[in-house]
Tab-separated table of C-alpha atoms in Angstrom:
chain	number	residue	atom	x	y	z
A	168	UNK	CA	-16.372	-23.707	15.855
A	169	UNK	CA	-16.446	-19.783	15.888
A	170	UNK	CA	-15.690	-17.853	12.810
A	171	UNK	CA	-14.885	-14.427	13.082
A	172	UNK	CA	-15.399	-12.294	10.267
A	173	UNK	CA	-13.672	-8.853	9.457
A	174	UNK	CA	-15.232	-5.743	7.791
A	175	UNK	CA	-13.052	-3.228	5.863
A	176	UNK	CA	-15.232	-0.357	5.279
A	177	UNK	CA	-13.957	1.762	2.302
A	178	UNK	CA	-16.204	4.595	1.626
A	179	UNK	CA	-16.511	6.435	-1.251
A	180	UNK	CA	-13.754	9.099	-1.115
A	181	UNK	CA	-13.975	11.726	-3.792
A	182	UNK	CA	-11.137	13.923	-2.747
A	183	UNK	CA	-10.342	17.368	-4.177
A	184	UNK	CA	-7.020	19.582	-4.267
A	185	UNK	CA	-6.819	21.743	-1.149
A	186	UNK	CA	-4.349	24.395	-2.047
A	187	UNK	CA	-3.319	28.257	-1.821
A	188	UNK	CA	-2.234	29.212	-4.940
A	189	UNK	CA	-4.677	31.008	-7.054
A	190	UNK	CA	-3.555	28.702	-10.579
A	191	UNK	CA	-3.299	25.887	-8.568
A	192	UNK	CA	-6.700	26.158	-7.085
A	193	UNK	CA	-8.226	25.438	-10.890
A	194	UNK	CA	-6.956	21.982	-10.869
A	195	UNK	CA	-8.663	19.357	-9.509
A	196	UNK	CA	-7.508	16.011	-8.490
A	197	UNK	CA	-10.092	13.062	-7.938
A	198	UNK	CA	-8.891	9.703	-5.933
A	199	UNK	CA	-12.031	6.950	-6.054
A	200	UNK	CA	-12.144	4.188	-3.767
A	201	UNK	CA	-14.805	1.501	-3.413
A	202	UNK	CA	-17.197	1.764	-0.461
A	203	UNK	CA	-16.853	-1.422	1.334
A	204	UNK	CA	-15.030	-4.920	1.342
A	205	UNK	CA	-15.992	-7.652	3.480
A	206	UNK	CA	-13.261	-10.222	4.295
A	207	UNK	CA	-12.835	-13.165	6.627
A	208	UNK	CA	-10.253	-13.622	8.861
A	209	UNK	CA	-7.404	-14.977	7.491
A	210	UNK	CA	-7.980	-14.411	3.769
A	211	UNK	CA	-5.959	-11.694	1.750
A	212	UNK	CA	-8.066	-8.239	1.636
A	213	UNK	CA	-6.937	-6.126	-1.414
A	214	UNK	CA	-8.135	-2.289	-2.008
A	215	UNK	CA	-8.048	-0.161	-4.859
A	216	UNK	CA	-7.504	3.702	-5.429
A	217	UNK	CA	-7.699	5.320	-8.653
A	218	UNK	CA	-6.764	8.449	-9.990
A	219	UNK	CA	-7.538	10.769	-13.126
A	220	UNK	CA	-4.350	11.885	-12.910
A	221	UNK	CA	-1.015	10.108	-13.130
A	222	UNK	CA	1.250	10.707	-9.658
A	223	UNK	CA	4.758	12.935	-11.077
A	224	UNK	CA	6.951	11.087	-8.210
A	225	UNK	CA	5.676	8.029	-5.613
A	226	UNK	CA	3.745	10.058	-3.618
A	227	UNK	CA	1.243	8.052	-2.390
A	228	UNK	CA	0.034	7.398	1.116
A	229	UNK	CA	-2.126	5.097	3.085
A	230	UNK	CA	-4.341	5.267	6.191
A	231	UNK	CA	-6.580	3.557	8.150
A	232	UNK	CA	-9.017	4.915	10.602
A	233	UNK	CA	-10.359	3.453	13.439
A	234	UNK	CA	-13.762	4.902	14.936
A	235	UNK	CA	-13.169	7.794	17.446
A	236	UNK	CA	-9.822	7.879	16.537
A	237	UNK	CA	-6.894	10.008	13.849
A	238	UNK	CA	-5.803	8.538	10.394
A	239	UNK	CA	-2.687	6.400	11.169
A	240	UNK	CA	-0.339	6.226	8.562
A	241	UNK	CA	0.468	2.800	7.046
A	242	UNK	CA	2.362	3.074	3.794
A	243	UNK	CA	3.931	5.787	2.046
A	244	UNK	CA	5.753	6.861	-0.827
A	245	UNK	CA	3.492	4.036	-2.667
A	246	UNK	CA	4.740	0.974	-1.145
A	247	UNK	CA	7.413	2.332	1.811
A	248	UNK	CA	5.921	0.771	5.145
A	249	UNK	CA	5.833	3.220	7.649
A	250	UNK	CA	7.388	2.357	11.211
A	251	UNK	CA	5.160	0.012	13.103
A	252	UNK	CA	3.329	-0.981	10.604
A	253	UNK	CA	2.614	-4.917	10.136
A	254	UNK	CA	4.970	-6.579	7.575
A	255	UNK	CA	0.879	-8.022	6.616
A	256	UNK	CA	0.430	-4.920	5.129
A	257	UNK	CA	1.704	-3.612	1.339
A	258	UNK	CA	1.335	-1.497	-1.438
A	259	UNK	CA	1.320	-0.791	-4.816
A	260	UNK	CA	1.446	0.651	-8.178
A	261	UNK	CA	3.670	2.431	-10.340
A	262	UNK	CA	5.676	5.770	-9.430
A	263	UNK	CA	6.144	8.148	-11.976
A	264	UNK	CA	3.277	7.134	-14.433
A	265	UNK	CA	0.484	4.995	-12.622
A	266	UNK	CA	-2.934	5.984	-11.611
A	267	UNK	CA	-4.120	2.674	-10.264
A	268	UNK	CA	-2.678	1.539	-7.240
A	269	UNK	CA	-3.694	-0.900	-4.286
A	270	UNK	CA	-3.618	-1.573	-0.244
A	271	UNK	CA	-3.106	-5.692	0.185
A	272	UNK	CA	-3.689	-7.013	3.468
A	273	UNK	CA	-2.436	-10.550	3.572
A	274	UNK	CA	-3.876	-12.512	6.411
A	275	UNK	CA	-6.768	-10.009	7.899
A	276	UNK	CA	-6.874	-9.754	11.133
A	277	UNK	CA	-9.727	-8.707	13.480
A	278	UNK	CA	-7.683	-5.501	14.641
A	279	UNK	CA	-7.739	-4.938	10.637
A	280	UNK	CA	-11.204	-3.432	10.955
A	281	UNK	CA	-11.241	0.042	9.551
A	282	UNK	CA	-11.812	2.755	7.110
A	283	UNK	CA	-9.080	2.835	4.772
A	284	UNK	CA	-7.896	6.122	2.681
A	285	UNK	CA	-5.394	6.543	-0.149
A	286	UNK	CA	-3.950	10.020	-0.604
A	287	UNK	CA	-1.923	11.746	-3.043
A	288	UNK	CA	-0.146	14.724	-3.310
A	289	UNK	CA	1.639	16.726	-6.831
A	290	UNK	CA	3.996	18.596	-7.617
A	291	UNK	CA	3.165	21.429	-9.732
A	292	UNK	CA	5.867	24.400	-10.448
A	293	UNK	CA	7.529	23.847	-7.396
A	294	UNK	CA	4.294	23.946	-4.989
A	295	UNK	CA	2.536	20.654	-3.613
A	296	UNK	CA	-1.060	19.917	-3.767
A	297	UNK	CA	-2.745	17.706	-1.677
A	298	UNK	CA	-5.672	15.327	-1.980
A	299	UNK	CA	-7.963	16.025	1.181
């Protein structure tokens, strides 16, 4: 009998506002994310991102990464799969108010191994500002 085992790496991802705006540019944003999960095929993989500050709308995206390769979308808008993306994959949290919210992979599959990123943006007077 082979078992095949799955890694979901998760680094560490202290992200800061990128942004133009000279008053924007004090505020900071900080998403945290654990640095690695290990899961076995099969089982349900579940990620967390926080925040220090609460999203205004939904906006809330996720990616994975493969090596050598772009971010590819997944989810967005906090739980909205994006086109193509397995019906394995969801999200969570709460628009509006939430900091805490969370990537659920049910049933991990070997083509599930990745880097995964959360990222945020706000809206502040009009102008958005992005988590990098």
């Amino acid at each position: 009998m082979i078992v095949y085992w799955c890694l979901l790496y998760v680094f560490r991802s202290i992200c800061r506002s990128v942004c133009l705006h000279p008053v924007l540019c004090s505020l900071v944003f900080t998403l945290t994310q654990p640095e690695v999960k290990t899961v076995q095929q099969g089982q349900k993989a579940t990620i967390e991102c926080s925040m220090d500050v609460a999203l205004t709308y939904d906006d809330l995206a996720w990616y994975q990464q493969k090596p050598g390769e772009a971010p590819k979308l997944l989810i967005h808008d906090i739980n909205s799969l994006y086109s193509g993306t397995p019906s394995r994959f969801s999200g969570s949290g709460t628009a509006y108010t939430g900091k805490d919210f969370s990537l659920t992979i049910s049933g991990v599959q070997t083509e599930d191994t990745g880097d995964y990123y959360c990222q945020s943006y706000h809206n502040i007077n009009s102008k958005r500002v992005f988590t990098q």
